[in-house]
Tab-separated table of C-alpha atoms in Angstrom:
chain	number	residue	atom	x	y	z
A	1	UNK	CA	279.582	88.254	-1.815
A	2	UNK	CA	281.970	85.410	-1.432
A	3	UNK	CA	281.680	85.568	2.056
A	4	UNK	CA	277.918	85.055	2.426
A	5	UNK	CA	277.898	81.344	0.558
A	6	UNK	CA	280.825	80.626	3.511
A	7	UNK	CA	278.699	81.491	6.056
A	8	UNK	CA	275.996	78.808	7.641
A	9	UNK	CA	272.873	81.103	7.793
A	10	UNK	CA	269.320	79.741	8.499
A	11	UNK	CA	266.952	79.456	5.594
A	12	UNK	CA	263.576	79.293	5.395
A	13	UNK	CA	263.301	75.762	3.386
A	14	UNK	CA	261.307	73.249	3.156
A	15	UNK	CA	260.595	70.641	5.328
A	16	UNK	CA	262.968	67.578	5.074
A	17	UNK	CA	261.459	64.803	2.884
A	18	UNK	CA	259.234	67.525	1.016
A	19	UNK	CA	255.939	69.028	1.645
A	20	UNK	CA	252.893	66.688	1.912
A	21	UNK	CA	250.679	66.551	-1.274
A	22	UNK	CA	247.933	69.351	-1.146
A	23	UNK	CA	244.610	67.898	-1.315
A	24	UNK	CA	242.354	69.235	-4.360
A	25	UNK	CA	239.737	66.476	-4.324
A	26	UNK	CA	236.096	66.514	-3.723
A	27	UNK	CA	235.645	65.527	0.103
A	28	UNK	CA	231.845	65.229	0.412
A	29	UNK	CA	229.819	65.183	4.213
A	30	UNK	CA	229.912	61.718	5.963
A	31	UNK	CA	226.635	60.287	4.866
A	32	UNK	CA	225.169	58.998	8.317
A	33	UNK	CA	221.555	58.068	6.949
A	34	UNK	CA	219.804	57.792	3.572
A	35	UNK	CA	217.107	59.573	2.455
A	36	UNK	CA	214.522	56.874	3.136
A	37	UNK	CA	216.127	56.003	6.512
A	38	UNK	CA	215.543	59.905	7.560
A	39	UNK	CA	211.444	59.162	6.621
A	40	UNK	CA	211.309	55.918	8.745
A	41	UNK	CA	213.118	57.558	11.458
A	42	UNK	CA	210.770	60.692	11.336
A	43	UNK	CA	207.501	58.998	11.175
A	44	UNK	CA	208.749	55.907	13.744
A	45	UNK	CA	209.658	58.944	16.265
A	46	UNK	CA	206.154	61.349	15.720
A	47	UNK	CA	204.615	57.402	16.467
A	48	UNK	CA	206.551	56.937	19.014
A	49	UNK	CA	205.742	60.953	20.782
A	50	UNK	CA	201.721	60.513	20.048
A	51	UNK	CA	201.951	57.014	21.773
A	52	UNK	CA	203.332	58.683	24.794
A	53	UNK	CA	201.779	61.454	24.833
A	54	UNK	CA	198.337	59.681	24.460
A	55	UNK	CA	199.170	58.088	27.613
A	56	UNK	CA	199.021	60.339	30.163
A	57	UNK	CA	196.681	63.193	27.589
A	58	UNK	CA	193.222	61.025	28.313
A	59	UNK	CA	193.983	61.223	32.427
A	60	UNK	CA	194.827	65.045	31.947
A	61	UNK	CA	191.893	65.440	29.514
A	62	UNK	CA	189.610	64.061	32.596
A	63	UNK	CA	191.319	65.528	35.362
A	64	UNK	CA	190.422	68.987	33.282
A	65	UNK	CA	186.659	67.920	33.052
A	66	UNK	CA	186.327	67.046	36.942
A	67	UNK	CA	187.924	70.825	37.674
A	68	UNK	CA	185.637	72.156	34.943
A	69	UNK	CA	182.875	70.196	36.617
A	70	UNK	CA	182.938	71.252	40.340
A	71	UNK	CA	183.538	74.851	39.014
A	72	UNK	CA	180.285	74.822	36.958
A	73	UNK	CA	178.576	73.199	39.955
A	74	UNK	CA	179.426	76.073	42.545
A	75	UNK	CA	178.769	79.047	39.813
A	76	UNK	CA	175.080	79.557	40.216
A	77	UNK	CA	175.770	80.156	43.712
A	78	UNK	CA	179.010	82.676	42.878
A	79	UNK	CA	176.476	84.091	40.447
A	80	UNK	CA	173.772	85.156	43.034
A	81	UNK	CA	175.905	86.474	45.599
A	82	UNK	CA	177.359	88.694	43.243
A	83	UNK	CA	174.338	89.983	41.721
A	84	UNK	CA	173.356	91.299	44.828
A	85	UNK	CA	176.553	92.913	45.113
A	86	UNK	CA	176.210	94.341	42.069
A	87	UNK	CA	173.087	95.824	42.549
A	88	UNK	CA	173.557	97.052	45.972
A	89	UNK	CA	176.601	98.857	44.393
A	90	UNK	CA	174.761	100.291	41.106
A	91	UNK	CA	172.507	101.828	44.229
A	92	UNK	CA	175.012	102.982	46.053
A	93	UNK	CA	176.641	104.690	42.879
A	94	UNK	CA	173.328	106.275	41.874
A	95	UNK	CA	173.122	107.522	45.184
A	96	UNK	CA	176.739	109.174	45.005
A	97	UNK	CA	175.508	110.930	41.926
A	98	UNK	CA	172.608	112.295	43.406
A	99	UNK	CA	174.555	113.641	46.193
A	100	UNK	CA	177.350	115.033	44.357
A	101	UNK	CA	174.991	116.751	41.016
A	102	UNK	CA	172.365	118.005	43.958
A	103	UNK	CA	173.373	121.585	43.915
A	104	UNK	CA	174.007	121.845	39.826
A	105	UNK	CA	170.823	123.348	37.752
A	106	UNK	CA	169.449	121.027	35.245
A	107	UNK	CA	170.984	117.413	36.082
A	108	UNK	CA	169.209	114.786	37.014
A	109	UNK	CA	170.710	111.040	38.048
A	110	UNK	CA	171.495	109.264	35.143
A	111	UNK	CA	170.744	111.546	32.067
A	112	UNK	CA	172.845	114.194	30.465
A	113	UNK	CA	171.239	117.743	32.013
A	114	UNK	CA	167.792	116.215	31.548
A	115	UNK	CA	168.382	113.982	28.355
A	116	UNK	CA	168.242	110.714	28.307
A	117	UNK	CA	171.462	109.038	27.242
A	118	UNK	CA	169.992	105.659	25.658
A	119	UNK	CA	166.734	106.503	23.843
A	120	UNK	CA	165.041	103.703	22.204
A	121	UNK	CA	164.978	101.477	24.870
A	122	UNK	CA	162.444	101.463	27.416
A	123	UNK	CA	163.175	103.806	30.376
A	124	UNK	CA	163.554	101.034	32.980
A	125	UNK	CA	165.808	98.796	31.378
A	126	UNK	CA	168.858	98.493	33.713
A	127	UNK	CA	171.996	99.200	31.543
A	128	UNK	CA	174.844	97.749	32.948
A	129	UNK	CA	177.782	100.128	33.464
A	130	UNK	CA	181.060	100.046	32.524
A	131	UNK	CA	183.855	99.336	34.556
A	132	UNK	CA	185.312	102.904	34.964
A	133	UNK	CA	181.825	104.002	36.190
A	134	UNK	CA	181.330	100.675	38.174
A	135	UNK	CA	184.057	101.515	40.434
A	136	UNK	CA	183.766	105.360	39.666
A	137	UNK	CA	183.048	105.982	43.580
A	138	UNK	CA	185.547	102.886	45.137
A	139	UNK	CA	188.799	103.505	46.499
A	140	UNK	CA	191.366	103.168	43.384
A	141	UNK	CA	192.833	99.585	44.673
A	142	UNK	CA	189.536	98.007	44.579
A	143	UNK	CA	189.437	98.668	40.847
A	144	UNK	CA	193.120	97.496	40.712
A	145	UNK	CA	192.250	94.484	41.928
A	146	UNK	CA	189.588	93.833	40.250
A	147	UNK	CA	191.200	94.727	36.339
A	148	UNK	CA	194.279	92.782	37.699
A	149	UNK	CA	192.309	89.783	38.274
A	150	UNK	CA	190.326	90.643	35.301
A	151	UNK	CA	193.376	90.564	32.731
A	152	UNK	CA	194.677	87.627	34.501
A	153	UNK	CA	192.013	84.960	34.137
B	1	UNK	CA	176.081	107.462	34.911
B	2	UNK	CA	173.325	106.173	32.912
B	3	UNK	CA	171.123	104.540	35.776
B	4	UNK	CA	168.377	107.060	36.042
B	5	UNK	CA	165.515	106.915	39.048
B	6	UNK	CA	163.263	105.194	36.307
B	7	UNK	CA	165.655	102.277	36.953
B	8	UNK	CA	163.819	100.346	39.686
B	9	UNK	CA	166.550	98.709	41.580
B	10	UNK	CA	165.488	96.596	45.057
B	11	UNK	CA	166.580	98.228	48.115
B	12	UNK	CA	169.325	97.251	50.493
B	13	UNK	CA	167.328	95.499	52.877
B	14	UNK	CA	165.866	93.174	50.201
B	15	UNK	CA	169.098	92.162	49.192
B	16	UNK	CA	170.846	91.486	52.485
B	17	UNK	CA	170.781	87.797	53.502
B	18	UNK	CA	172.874	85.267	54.896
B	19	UNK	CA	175.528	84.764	52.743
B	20	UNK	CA	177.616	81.469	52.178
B	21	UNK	CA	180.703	82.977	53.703
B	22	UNK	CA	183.775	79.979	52.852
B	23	UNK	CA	186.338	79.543	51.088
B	24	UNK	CA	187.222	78.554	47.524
B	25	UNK	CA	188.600	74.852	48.676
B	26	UNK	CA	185.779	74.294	50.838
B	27	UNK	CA	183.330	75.007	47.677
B	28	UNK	CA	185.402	73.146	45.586
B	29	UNK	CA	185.707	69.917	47.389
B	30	UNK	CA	182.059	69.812	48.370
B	31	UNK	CA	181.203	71.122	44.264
B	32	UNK	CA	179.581	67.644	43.361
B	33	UNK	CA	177.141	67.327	46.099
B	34	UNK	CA	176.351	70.508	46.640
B	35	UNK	CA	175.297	71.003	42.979
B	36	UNK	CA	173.588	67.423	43.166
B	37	UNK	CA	171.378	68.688	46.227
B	38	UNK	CA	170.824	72.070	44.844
B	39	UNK	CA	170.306	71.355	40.964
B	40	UNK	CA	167.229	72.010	40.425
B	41	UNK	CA	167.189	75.662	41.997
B	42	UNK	CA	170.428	76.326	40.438
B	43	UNK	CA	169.398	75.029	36.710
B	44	UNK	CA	166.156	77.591	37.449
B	45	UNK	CA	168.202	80.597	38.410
B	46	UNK	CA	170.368	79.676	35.716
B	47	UNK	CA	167.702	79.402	33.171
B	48	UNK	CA	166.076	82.855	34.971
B	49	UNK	CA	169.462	84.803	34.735
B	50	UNK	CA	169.911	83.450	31.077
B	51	UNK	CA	166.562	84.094	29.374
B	52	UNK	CA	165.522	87.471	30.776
B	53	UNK	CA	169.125	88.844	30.998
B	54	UNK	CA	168.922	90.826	33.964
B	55	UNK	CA	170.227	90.759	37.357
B	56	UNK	CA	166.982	92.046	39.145
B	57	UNK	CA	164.650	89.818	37.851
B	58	UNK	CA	166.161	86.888	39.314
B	59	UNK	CA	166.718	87.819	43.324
B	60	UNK	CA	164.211	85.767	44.982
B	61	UNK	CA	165.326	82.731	42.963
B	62	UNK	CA	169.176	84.091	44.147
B	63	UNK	CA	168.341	84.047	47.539
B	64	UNK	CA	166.617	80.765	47.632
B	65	UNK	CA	169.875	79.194	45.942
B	66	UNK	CA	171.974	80.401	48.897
B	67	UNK	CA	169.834	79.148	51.344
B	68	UNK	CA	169.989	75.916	49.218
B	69	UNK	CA	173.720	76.281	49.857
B	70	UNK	CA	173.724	76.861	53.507
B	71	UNK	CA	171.454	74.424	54.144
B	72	UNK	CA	173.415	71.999	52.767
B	73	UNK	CA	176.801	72.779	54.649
B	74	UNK	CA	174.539	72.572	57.700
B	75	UNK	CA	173.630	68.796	56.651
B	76	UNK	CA	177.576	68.448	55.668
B	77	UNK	CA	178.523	69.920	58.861
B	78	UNK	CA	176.131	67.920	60.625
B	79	UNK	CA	177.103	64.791	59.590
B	80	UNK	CA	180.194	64.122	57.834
B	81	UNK	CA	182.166	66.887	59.136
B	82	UNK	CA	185.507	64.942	60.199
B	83	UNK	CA	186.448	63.515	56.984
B	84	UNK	CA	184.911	66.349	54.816
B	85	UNK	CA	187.692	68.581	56.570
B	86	UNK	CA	190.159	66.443	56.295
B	87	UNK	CA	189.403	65.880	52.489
B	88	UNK	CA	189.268	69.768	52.145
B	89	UNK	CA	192.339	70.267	53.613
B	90	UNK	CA	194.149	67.501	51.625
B	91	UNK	CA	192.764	69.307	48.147
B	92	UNK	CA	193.924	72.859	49.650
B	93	UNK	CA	197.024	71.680	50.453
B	94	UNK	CA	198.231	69.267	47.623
B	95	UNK	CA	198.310	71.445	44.654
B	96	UNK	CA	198.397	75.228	43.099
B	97	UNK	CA	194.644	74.821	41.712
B	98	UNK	CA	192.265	72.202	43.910
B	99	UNK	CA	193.069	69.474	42.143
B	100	UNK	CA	191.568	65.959	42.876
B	101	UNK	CA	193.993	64.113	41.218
B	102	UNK	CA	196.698	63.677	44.493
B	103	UNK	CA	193.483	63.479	47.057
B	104	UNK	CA	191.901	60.428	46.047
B	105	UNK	CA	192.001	58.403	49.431
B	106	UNK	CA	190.301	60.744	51.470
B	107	UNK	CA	188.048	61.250	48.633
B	108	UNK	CA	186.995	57.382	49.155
B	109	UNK	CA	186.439	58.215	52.530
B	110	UNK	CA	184.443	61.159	52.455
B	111	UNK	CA	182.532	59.556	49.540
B	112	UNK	CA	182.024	56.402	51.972
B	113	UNK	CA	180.660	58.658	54.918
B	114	UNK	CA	177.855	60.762	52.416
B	115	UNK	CA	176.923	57.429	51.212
B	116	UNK	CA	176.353	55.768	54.683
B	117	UNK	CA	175.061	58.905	56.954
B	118	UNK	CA	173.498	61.471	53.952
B	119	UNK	CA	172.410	58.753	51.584
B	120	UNK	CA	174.104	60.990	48.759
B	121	UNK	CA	176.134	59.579	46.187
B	122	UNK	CA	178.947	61.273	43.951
B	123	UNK	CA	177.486	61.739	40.301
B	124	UNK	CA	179.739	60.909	38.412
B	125	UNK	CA	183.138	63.388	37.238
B	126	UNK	CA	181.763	65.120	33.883
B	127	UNK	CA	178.395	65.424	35.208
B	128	UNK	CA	178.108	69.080	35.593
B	129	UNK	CA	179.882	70.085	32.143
B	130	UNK	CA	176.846	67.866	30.250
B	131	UNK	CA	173.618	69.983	29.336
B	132	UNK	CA	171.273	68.866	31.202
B	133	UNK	CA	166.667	69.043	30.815
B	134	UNK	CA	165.105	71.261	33.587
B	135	UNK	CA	161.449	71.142	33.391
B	136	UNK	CA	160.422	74.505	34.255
B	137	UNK	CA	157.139	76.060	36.017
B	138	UNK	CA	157.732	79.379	34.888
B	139	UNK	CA	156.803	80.100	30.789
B	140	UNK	CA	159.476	80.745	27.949
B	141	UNK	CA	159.281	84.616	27.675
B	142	UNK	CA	158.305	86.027	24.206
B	143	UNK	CA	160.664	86.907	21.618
B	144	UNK	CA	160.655	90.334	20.561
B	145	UNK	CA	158.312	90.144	17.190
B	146	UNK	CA	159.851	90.433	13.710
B	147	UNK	CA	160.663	92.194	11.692
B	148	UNK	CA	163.082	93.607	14.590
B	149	UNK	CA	164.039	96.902	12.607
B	150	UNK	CA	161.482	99.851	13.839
B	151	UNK	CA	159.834	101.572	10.611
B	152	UNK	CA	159.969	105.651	10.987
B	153	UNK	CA	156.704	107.178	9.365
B	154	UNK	CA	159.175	110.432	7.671
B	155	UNK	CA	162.086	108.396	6.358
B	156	UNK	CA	163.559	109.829	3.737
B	157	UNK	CA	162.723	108.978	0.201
B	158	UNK	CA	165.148	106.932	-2.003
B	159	UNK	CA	166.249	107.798	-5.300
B	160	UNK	CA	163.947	106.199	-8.371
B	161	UNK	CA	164.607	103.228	-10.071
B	162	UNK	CA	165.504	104.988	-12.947
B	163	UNK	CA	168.677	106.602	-12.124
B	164	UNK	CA	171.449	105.217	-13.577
B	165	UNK	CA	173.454	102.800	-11.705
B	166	UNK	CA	177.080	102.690	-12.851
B	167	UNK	CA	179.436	100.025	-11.882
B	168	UNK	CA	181.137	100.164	-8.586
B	169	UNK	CA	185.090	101.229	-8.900
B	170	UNK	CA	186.005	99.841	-5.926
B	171	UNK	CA	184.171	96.831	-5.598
B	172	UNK	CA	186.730	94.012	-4.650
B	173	UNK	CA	188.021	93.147	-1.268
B	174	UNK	CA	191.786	94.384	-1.990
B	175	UNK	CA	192.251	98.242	-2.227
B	176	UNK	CA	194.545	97.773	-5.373
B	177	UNK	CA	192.198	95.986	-8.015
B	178	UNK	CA	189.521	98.604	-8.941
B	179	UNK	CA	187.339	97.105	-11.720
């Protein structure tokens, strides 16, 4: 026991000249703004956006209404061609029908074995079909093409 | 499926014509003259398409608004053909969706050579999106007559006024109130 007090041994003490005071206080965030200052700044920057964005909106707004004006101007034309498209097609898919339901007892083109499928309406109203039985008779990457453009635009 | 032979529908031969066979940029740069030189068959097939709803009625006026077309890109081609290609070319070329914003030079000068050789001049950039008045030869077509819902002579009866008619449970738009 004696020994150990002779005996220089390295102890964990404190650090020379004491340890620094612990701070207990309160230390609240750096105030950069005030409240009011955070308004000004919010409504002088929203001014600041709609003044530049008014700037170049009013060229973009009219550069929208020339493309939306040539486009308008060619669509009766678009229209036309594609109407006769359409009906050479409807022909061409009634045609199909008669070919392929020639041999089966009791069809006839365009009614359910004999009955019509839309009654009340006049028996020479064209009803336009559906897009499955538009392309019912096309090749299957017309119809791609056509639904891909379709969920595109 | 549901086209029968009732259906009259016009035969190939009436529907094969000479078609306007271009492109989209050629259309598009030569949109405001074209539809100034062809407006008033276009507002008429238009109006035709629109009021009787149906694709066959409406050929002849189709066909006559192609040959409106072609006619004019044979004037066009005639005439101003140099600088309308070049213009064309400019708005194919400059941007993702035929723009006019980048192509405004050659615009000036295409505008310049329809103005001097054609007579035609540019209407002005919001023209076509305005309604505009089409006098028409052909009459409005009747509206179908009211009241619209068809009467059926062996309905069946409804009840008499003298049942009793108890108050709805269910009555309000939420499923959980029920008074």
């Amino acid at each position: 026991m004696s020994e150990a007090c002779q005996i220089a041994r390295k102890q964990d003490l404190p650090p020379p000249g004491g340890y620094k005071p612990i701070p207990y206080k309160r230390l609240p965030a750096k105030q950069l703004f005030s409240g009011y200052t955070i308004f000004a700044g919010y409504i002088g920057m929203t001014v600041g956006a709609i003044y530049l964005y008014n700037l170049t909106a009013k060229q973009i707004k009219k550069h929208e209404i020339e493309m939306r004006s040539a486009k308008m101007a060619i669509y009766p034309m678009l229209l036309a061609e594609r109407d006769r498209e359409y009906l050479k097609q409807i022909r061409r898919n009634r045609d199909a029908e008669a070919e392929l339901m020639r041999d089966v007892p009791g069809w006839e083109v365009g009614t359910y074995y004999g009955e019509r499928v839309y009654k009340l309406i006049p028996p020479d109203t064209l009803v336009e079909p559906i897009f499955h039985e538009y392309y019912a008779h096309s090749s299957p990457s017309d119809w791609y093409r056509r639904a891909y453009i379709k969920l595109r635009s | 499926m549901v086209v029968t032979n009732d259906v009259e529908l016009p035969t190939f031969s009436d529907l094969t014509v000479p078609e306007v066979d271009l492109t989209t940029s050629t259309l598009m740069t030569a949109a405001p003259y074209l539809g100034k030189a062809c407006e008033v068959i276009n507002n008429e097939y238009m109006l035709c398409r629109y009021e009787l709803n149906d694709p066959r009625a409406c050929i002849q006026l189709g066909k006559r608004v192609t040959e409106c077309t072609l006619d004019f890109f044979r004037k066009l081609k005639k005439n101003c053909l140099e600088e309308f290609n070049q213009y064309a070319e400019c708005v194919d070329k400059s941007s993702g969706n035929y723009a006019f914003g980048p192509c405004r030079t050659t615009q000036a000068a295409f505008d310049g050579c329809m103005k001097d050789k054609l007579s035609m001049e540019r209407p002005d950039f919001g023209y076509f999106t305005r309604p505009r008045i089409h006098c028409s030869p052909r009459p409005a077509p009747e509206s179908p007559p009211c009241p619209c819902a068809k009467k059926f002579p062996d309905a069946t009866p409804s009840l008499p006024d003298s049942v009793p008619r108890p108050h709805s449970r269910f009555s309000g738009r939420f499923y959980w109130t029920t008074d």
